[in-house]
Amino acid sequence: MAAESWLIWALIAGMALIAFLTRAVFILPGSHLRLPPTAERVLRYAPAAAIMAIIVPDLALAHGALSISIENPRLVGGLVAFAIAAATRSILATIVGGMLALTLVRQFAG
Amino acid sequence: MQRAQISALREGALASVGLLVGIVPWGIVAGVAMVSAGLTQAQAVAMSLLVFAGTAQLAVLPLLIAKAPLWVMIATALVVNLRYVIYSGVLAPHFEHLPRRWRVLLSYVTVDGVFALFAGRYRPDDGNRHKHWYFLGGSLVMWWAWQISSGVGIFAGAMIPWEWSLEFASTLALIGVLIPLLFDRAVAWGALAAGGVALIAARLPLNLGLLAAIVVGVAVGLAVARLGPRNGEGRD
């Protein structure tokens, strides 16, 4: 289960570099440079696209195969979480509700 | 420190106390999820301290579990963190007169909530010489809250049985982060397209499906913004 140690340390180092550089890119040179509007839009669309592209396969694939079924606990848990997040905007409620739905489906569909 | 600096520091700290409701559960989940994904406690603590970017941390964990290649995980962290490039551009004129070590420090501690408070309160040309203390005060509160709540999650996570599937909490937390972004029409269509492509392309080698999904998502977002009325691309 656990990935190799060097891989995780390399991941941490790479992410630390990325996290610092994306924040420092304009602050550190002290530049007055403004982003062109199109670039700014790309920078806004990309994170939401990436997050959705991580979430959807995690919910809808089971062992690499499409699993659209009320007996797929992750799909049901995820959809419940989407509904709660839209209604409450609370991350805590979203996580608790999604985990509860996951557990219930496992109990009754498993 | 002068009195004005202390008072700006305190104001920033007090203003960001309201953000704690969001960051504390988020930090605990990140802590639990890191340990559930196979990080040792030392690695998880190092990630919280060095990366200090919750969305990127949580986005990478499902990929780590799915055994994605290193470069895909780092590319994903980069894409999720692109919003900081926008923040950096907005903040730069505020901080350009500061010494380099200040600019390094303020870059490292930047988070969404404090950025939003700061950008709503100060103008680049307002001549306020103490506003970086406000930013620092808010950021320090968030930094401590993140480290402590992550630590709680990391050490609690090691005691939680594997069968509870708490690694799924990182996906659920990502859903919580995603929803507010989707209130912009172009962002929402782009994200939906990306989700569809990710599903269709899940079998592509080396997780190229994820990168294809991001490219298509951005293209769809740009197209929707161009076709739709101007108010469809309002800033959030």
CSV table of C-alpha atoms in Angstrom, one decimal:
chain,number,residue,atom,x,y,z
A,1,MET,CA,0.0,0.0,0.0
A,2,ALA,CA,2.5,2.6,1.1
A,3,ALA,CA,4.4,4.2,-1.8
A,4,GLU,CA,8.2,4.1,-1.8
A,5,SER,CA,9.7,6.6,0.6
A,6,TRP,CA,11.9,8.4,-1.9
A,7,LEU,CA,8.8,9.0,-4.1
A,8,ILE,CA,6.9,10.7,-1.3
A,9,TRP,CA,9.8,12.8,-0.3
A,10,ALA,CA,10.3,13.8,-4.0
A,11,LEU,CA,6.6,14.6,-4.2
A,12,ILE,CA,6.8,16.8,-1.1
A,13,ALA,CA,9.9,18.6,-2.4
A,14,GLY,CA,8.3,19.2,-5.8
A,15,MET,CA,5.0,20.4,-4.3
A,16,ALA,CA,6.8,22.7,-1.9
A,17,LEU,CA,8.6,24.3,-4.8
A,18,ILE,CA,5.4,24.7,-6.8
A,19,ALA,CA,3.4,26.1,-3.8
A,20,PHE,CA,6.1,28.7,-3.2
A,21,LEU,CA,6.8,29.6,-6.8
A,22,THR,CA,3.1,30.1,-7.7
A,23,ARG,CA,2.7,32.5,-4.8
A,24,ALA,CA,6.0,34.3,-5.2
A,25,VAL,CA,5.9,34.7,-9.0
A,26,PHE,CA,4.9,38.4,-9.0
A,27,ILE,CA,5.5,39.3,-5.3
A,28,LEU,CA,9.2,38.3,-5.3
A,29,PRO,CA,10.4,40.3,-8.3
A,30,GLY,CA,8.2,43.2,-7.0
A,31,SER,CA,6.8,43.6,-10.5
A,32,HIS,CA,4.0,45.8,-11.7
A,33,LEU,CA,3.3,43.4,-14.5
A,34,ARG,CA,-0.4,42.7,-15.0
A,35,LEU,CA,-1.7,39.4,-16.4
A,36,PRO,CA,-3.6,39.7,-19.8
A,37,PRO,CA,-7.3,39.0,-19.2
A,38,THR,CA,-7.2,35.7,-21.2
A,39,ALA,CA,-4.3,34.4,-19.1
A,40,GLU,CA,-6.2,35.3,-16.0
A,41,ARG,CA,-9.2,33.4,-17.2
A,42,VAL,CA,-7.1,30.3,-18.0
A,43,LEU,CA,-5.7,30.5,-14.5
A,44,ARG,CA,-9.3,30.5,-13.1
A,45,TYR,CA,-10.7,27.7,-15.2
A,46,ALA,CA,-7.8,25.3,-14.8
A,47,PRO,CA,-8.1,24.6,-11.0
A,48,ALA,CA,-11.8,23.8,-11.1
A,49,ALA,CA,-11.3,21.6,-14.2
A,50,ALA,CA,-8.5,19.7,-12.4
A,51,ILE,CA,-10.4,19.2,-9.2
A,52,MET,CA,-13.5,17.9,-11.1
A,53,ALA,CA,-11.2,15.6,-13.2
A,54,ILE,CA,-9.9,14.1,-10.0
A,55,ILE,CA,-13.3,13.8,-8.3
A,56,VAL,CA,-15.3,12.2,-11.1
A,57,PRO,CA,-13.2,9.1,-11.8
A,58,ASP,CA,-12.7,8.6,-8.0
A,59,LEU,CA,-16.6,8.4,-7.7
A,60,ALA,CA,-17.6,6.6,-10.9
A,61,LEU,CA,-14.9,4.1,-11.5
A,62,ALA,CA,-14.6,0.9,-9.4
A,63,HIS,CA,-11.5,-1.2,-10.2
A,64,GLY,CA,-11.0,0.7,-13.4
A,65,ALA,CA,-14.5,0.0,-14.8
A,66,LEU,CA,-17.4,2.5,-15.0
A,67,SER,CA,-19.8,1.8,-12.1
A,68,ILE,CA,-23.0,4.0,-12.3
A,69,SER,CA,-25.1,2.2,-9.7
A,70,ILE,CA,-26.9,3.0,-6.4
A,71,GLU,CA,-24.8,0.1,-5.0
A,72,ASN,CA,-21.5,2.0,-5.7
A,73,PRO,CA,-20.8,3.5,-2.2
A,74,ARG,CA,-18.4,6.2,-3.5
A,75,LEU,CA,-20.7,7.4,-6.2
A,76,VAL,CA,-23.6,7.7,-3.7
A,77,GLY,CA,-21.4,9.3,-1.1
A,78,GLY,CA,-20.0,11.8,-3.6
A,79,LEU,CA,-23.4,12.8,-5.0
A,80,VAL,CA,-24.7,13.3,-1.4
A,81,ALA,CA,-21.7,15.4,-0.7
A,82,PHE,CA,-22.3,17.6,-3.9
A,83,ALA,CA,-25.9,18.2,-2.7
A,84,ILE,CA,-24.8,19.1,0.8
A,85,ALA,CA,-22.0,21.3,-0.4
A,86,ALA,CA,-24.3,23.2,-2.7
A,87,ALA,CA,-26.9,23.6,0.0
A,88,THR,CA,-24.7,24.5,3.0
A,89,ARG,CA,-21.3,25.5,1.6
A,90,SER,CA,-19.9,23.8,4.7
A,91,ILE,CA,-16.9,21.6,4.2
A,92,LEU,CA,-17.5,19.9,7.5
A,93,ALA,CA,-21.1,19.0,6.7
A,94,THR,CA,-20.1,17.9,3.2
A,95,ILE,CA,-17.5,15.4,4.6
A,96,VAL,CA,-19.7,14.1,7.4
A,97,GLY,CA,-22.7,13.6,5.1
A,98,GLY,CA,-20.6,12.0,2.4
A,99,MET,CA,-18.9,9.6,4.8
A,100,LEU,CA,-22.3,8.6,6.3
A,101,ALA,CA,-23.8,7.9,2.9
A,102,LEU,CA,-20.7,5.8,2.0
A,103,THR,CA,-21.0,3.8,5.1
A,104,LEU,CA,-24.8,3.3,4.8
A,105,VAL,CA,-24.5,2.0,1.2
A,106,ARG,CA,-21.7,-0.4,2.3
A,107,GLN,CA,-23.9,-1.7,5.1
A,108,PHE,CA,-27.0,-2.3,3.0
A,109,ALA,CA,-25.6,-3.0,-0.5
A,110,GLY,CA,-22.6,-5.0,0.5
B,1,MET,CA,7.6,47.4,16.4
B,2,GLN,CA,5.6,50.6,16.3
B,3,ARG,CA,2.2,50.9,17.7
B,4,ALA,CA,0.6,51.2,14.2
B,5,GLN,CA,2.3,48.0,13.1
B,6,ILE,CA,1.1,46.1,16.2
B,7,SER,CA,-2.5,47.4,15.6
B,8,ALA,CA,-2.4,46.4,11.9
B,9,LEU,CA,-1.1,42.9,12.9
B,10,ARG,CA,-3.9,42.5,15.5
B,11,GLU,CA,-6.6,43.7,13.1
B,12,GLY,CA,-5.5,41.2,10.5
B,13,ALA,CA,-5.4,38.4,13.1
B,14,LEU,CA,-8.9,39.2,14.4
B,15,ALA,CA,-10.4,39.5,10.9
B,16,SER,CA,-9.1,36.0,10.0
B,17,VAL,CA,-10.5,34.4,13.1
B,18,GLY,CA,-13.8,34.2,11.2
B,19,LEU,CA,-12.0,32.0,8.6
B,20,LEU,CA,-11.1,29.3,11.2
B,21,VAL,CA,-14.5,27.6,10.9
B,22,GLY,CA,-13.4,26.6,7.4
B,23,ILE,CA,-9.8,25.8,7.9
B,24,VAL,CA,-9.8,23.7,11.0
B,25,PRO,CA,-12.0,20.8,9.7
B,26,TRP,CA,-10.1,21.1,6.4
B,27,GLY,CA,-6.8,20.7,8.2
B,28,ILE,CA,-7.9,17.7,10.2
B,29,VAL,CA,-9.2,16.0,7.1
B,30,ALA,CA,-5.9,16.8,5.2
B,31,GLY,CA,-4.0,15.3,8.1
B,32,VAL,CA,-6.1,12.1,8.2
B,33,ALA,CA,-6.1,11.8,4.5
B,34,MET,CA,-2.3,12.1,4.2
B,35,VAL,CA,-1.7,9.3,6.7
B,36,SER,CA,-4.5,7.2,5.0
B,37,ALA,CA,-2.8,7.6,1.6
B,38,GLY,CA,0.4,6.0,3.0
B,39,LEU,CA,2.5,8.9,4.2
B,40,THR,CA,4.4,8.3,7.4
B,41,GLN,CA,3.7,10.8,10.2
B,42,ALA,CA,7.0,12.5,9.6
B,43,GLN,CA,6.2,12.9,5.8
B,44,ALA,CA,2.7,14.2,6.6
B,45,VAL,CA,4.1,16.8,9.0
B,46,ALA,CA,6.7,17.8,6.4
B,47,MET,CA,4.1,18.2,3.7
B,48,SER,CA,1.9,20.4,6.0
B,49,LEU,CA,4.9,22.6,6.8
B,50,LEU,CA,6.7,22.8,3.5
B,51,VAL,CA,3.8,22.8,1.0
B,52,PHE,CA,1.1,24.6,3.1
B,53,ALA,CA,-1.5,24.4,0.3
B,54,GLY,CA,-4.5,22.4,1.4
B,55,THR,CA,-6.2,22.0,-2.0
B,56,ALA,CA,-3.0,20.8,-3.7
B,57,GLN,CA,-2.3,18.4,-0.9
B,58,LEU,CA,-5.8,16.9,-1.1
B,59,ALA,CA,-5.8,16.8,-4.9
B,60,VAL,CA,-2.6,14.8,-5.0
B,61,LEU,CA,-3.6,12.2,-2.5
B,62,PRO,CA,-6.2,10.3,-4.6
B,63,LEU,CA,-3.5,10.2,-7.4
B,64,LEU,CA,-0.9,8.9,-5.0
B,65,ILE,CA,-3.3,6.1,-4.0
B,66,ALA,CA,-4.0,5.3,-7.7
B,67,LYS,CA,-0.2,5.1,-8.2
B,68,ALA,CA,0.0,8.0,-10.7
B,69,PRO,CA,3.5,8.9,-11.8
B,70,LEU,CA,5.4,11.6,-9.9
B,71,TRP,CA,5.3,14.2,-12.7
B,72,VAL,CA,1.5,13.8,-13.0
B,73,MET,CA,1.1,14.5,-9.3
B,74,ILE,CA,3.4,17.6,-9.4
B,75,ALA,CA,1.7,18.9,-12.6
B,76,THR,CA,-1.7,18.5,-10.8
B,77,ALA,CA,-0.4,20.4,-7.8
B,78,LEU,CA,0.7,23.2,-10.2
B,79,VAL,CA,-2.6,23.4,-11.9
B,80,VAL,CA,-4.6,23.5,-8.7
B,81,ASN,CA,-2.2,26.2,-7.4
B,82,LEU,CA,-2.6,28.4,-10.5
B,83,ARG,CA,-5.0,30.6,-8.6
B,84,TYR,CA,-2.1,31.7,-6.5
B,85,VAL,CA,-0.5,33.2,-9.6
B,86,ILE,CA,-3.5,35.6,-9.8
B,87,TYR,CA,-3.2,36.4,-6.1
B,88,SER,CA,0.5,37.1,-6.5
B,89,GLY,CA,-0.2,39.5,-9.4
B,90,VAL,CA,-2.7,41.4,-7.3
B,91,LEU,CA,-0.5,41.5,-4.2
B,92,ALA,CA,2.8,42.4,-5.9
B,93,PRO,CA,2.2,46.2,-6.1
B,94,HIS,CA,1.2,46.3,-2.4
B,95,PHE,CA,4.4,44.7,-1.3
B,96,GLU,CA,6.9,45.9,-3.9
B,97,HIS,CA,8.6,48.4,-1.5
B,98,LEU,CA,9.3,45.7,1.2
B,99,PRO,CA,12.7,44.1,1.7
B,100,ARG,CA,13.2,40.7,0.0
B,101,ARG,CA,12.9,38.6,3.2
B,102,TRP,CA,9.5,40.1,3.8
B,103,ARG,CA,8.4,39.3,0.3
B,104,VAL,CA,9.6,35.7,0.7
B,105,LEU,CA,7.7,35.3,4.0
B,106,LEU,CA,4.5,36.8,2.6
B,107,SER,CA,4.7,34.6,-0.5
B,108,TYR,CA,5.0,31.5,1.6
B,109,VAL,CA,2.1,32.3,3.9
B,110,THR,CA,-0.4,33.4,1.3
B,111,VAL,CA,-3.8,31.6,1.6
B,112,ASP,CA,-7.2,32.2,-0.1
B,113,GLY,CA,-9.1,33.6,2.8
B,114,VAL,CA,-6.6,36.2,3.9
B,115,PHE,CA,-6.0,37.2,0.3
B,116,ALA,CA,-9.7,37.9,-0.1
B,117,LEU,CA,-9.8,40.0,3.2
B,118,PHE,CA,-6.7,42.0,2.2
B,119,ALA,CA,-7.7,42.6,-1.4
B,120,GLY,CA,-11.1,43.8,-0.2
B,121,ARG,CA,-9.6,46.3,2.3
B,122,TYR,CA,-6.6,47.9,0.7
B,123,ARG,CA,-5.8,49.5,-2.7
B,124,PRO,CA,-2.3,49.3,-4.3
B,125,ASP,CA,-1.9,53.1,-4.3
B,126,ASP,CA,-3.5,53.9,-0.9
B,127,GLY,CA,-0.1,54.8,0.6
B,128,ASN,CA,-0.7,52.7,3.7
B,129,ARG,CA,2.8,51.7,5.0
B,130,HIS,CA,1.6,49.1,7.6
B,131,LYS,CA,-0.8,47.0,5.5
B,132,HIS,CA,1.7,44.1,5.2
B,133,TRP,CA,1.4,43.7,9.0
B,134,TYR,CA,-2.3,43.2,8.5
B,135,PHE,CA,-1.6,40.5,5.9
B,136,LEU,CA,1.0,38.9,8.2
B,137,GLY,CA,-1.4,38.9,11.2
B,138,GLY,CA,-4.1,37.1,9.3
B,139,SER,CA,-1.7,34.7,7.7
B,140,LEU,CA,-0.1,33.7,11.0
B,141,VAL,CA,-3.5,32.8,12.4
B,142,MET,CA,-4.2,30.7,9.4
B,143,TRP,CA,-0.7,29.1,9.4
B,144,TRP,CA,-1.0,28.1,13.0
B,145,ALA,CA,-4.6,26.8,12.6
B,146,TRP,CA,-3.5,24.8,9.6
B,147,GLN,CA,-0.5,23.2,11.3
B,148,ILE,CA,-2.3,22.4,14.5
B,149,SER,CA,-5.4,20.9,12.9
B,150,SER,CA,-3.3,19.0,10.4
B,151,GLY,CA,-1.2,17.6,13.3
B,152,VAL,CA,-4.4,16.5,15.1
B,153,GLY,CA,-5.5,14.7,11.9
B,154,ILE,CA,-2.1,13.1,11.3
B,155,PHE,CA,-1.9,11.6,14.8
B,156,ALA,CA,-5.6,10.8,15.0
B,157,GLY,CA,-5.5,9.3,11.5
B,158,ALA,CA,-2.9,6.7,12.5
B,159,MET,CA,-5.4,5.3,15.1
B,160,ILE,CA,-8.4,5.1,12.7
B,161,PRO,CA,-9.0,1.6,11.2
B,162,TRP,CA,-8.3,1.3,7.5
B,163,GLU,CA,-11.8,-0.1,6.8
B,164,TRP,CA,-13.4,3.2,7.5
B,165,SER,CA,-12.0,4.5,4.1
B,166,LEU,CA,-11.2,7.9,5.5
B,167,GLU,CA,-9.0,8.5,2.5
B,168,PHE,CA,-12.4,9.1,0.8
B,169,ALA,CA,-12.7,12.2,3.0
B,170,SER,CA,-10.1,14.0,0.8
B,171,THR,CA,-12.3,13.6,-2.3
B,172,LEU,CA,-15.3,14.8,-0.3
B,173,ALA,CA,-13.3,17.8,0.9
B,174,LEU,CA,-12.4,18.6,-2.7
B,175,ILE,CA,-16.1,18.6,-3.5
B,176,GLY,CA,-16.6,21.2,-0.7
B,177,VAL,CA,-13.9,23.4,-2.3
B,178,LEU,CA,-15.1,23.0,-5.8
B,179,ILE,CA,-18.8,24.0,-5.3
B,180,PRO,CA,-18.2,27.7,-4.6
B,181,LEU,CA,-16.1,27.9,-7.8
B,182,LEU,CA,-18.9,26.6,-9.9
B,183,PHE,CA,-21.1,29.6,-9.4
B,184,ASP,CA,-19.3,31.2,-12.4
B,185,ARG,CA,-21.0,29.8,-15.5
B,186,ALA,CA,-17.9,29.4,-17.6
B,187,VAL,CA,-16.0,27.8,-14.8
B,188,ALA,CA,-18.9,25.3,-14.2
B,189,TRP,CA,-19.1,24.3,-17.9
B,190,GLY,CA,-15.4,23.9,-18.1
B,191,ALA,CA,-15.4,21.7,-14.9
B,192,LEU,CA,-18.2,19.5,-16.2
B,193,ALA,CA,-16.4,19.0,-19.5
B,194,ALA,CA,-13.2,18.1,-17.6
B,195,GLY,CA,-15.1,15.6,-15.5
B,196,GLY,CA,-16.6,13.9,-18.6
B,197,VAL,CA,-13.2,13.7,-20.4
B,198,ALA,CA,-11.5,12.3,-17.2
B,199,LEU,CA,-14.1,9.5,-17.2
B,200,ILE,CA,-13.8,8.7,-20.9
B,201,ALA,CA,-10.0,8.9,-20.9
B,202,ALA,CA,-9.4,7.1,-17.6
B,203,ARG,CA,-7.7,4.3,-19.5
B,204,LEU,CA,-5.1,6.4,-21.2
B,205,PRO,CA,-1.6,5.6,-20.2
B,206,LEU,CA,0.3,7.6,-17.5
B,207,ASN,CA,-2.9,9.4,-16.4
B,208,LEU,CA,-2.8,11.5,-19.5
B,209,GLY,CA,-6.6,11.5,-19.1
B,210,LEU,CA,-6.3,14.0,-16.2
B,211,LEU,CA,-4.2,16.4,-18.3
B,212,ALA,CA,-6.4,16.0,-21.3
B,213,ALA,CA,-9.4,16.7,-19.1
B,214,ILE,CA,-7.8,20.0,-17.8
B,215,VAL,CA,-7.0,21.1,-21.3
B,216,VAL,CA,-10.5,20.4,-22.6
B,217,GLY,CA,-12.0,22.0,-19.4
B,218,VAL,CA,-10.1,25.2,-19.9
B,219,ALA,CA,-11.0,25.3,-23.6
B,220,VAL,CA,-14.7,24.8,-22.9
B,221,GLY,CA,-14.6,27.5,-20.1
B,222,LEU,CA,-13.0,30.0,-22.5
B,223,ALA,CA,-15.5,29.2,-25.2
B,224,VAL,CA,-18.5,29.6,-22.9
B,225,ALA,CA,-17.1,32.9,-21.6
B,226,ARG,CA,-16.7,34.1,-25.2
B,227,LEU,CA,-20.2,33.0,-26.4
B,228,GLY,CA,-22.1,34.0,-23.3
B,229,PRO,CA,-23.1,37.4,-22.0
B,230,ARG,CA,-20.4,39.4,-20.2
B,231,ASN,CA,-22.0,38.8,-16.8
B,232,GLY,CA,-21.3,35.1,-17.2
B,233,GLU,CA,-17.6,35.7,-16.5
B,234,GLY,CA,-18.0,37.9,-13.4
B,235,ARG,CA,-15.3,37.7,-10.8
B,236,ASP,CA,-16.1,35.8,-7.7
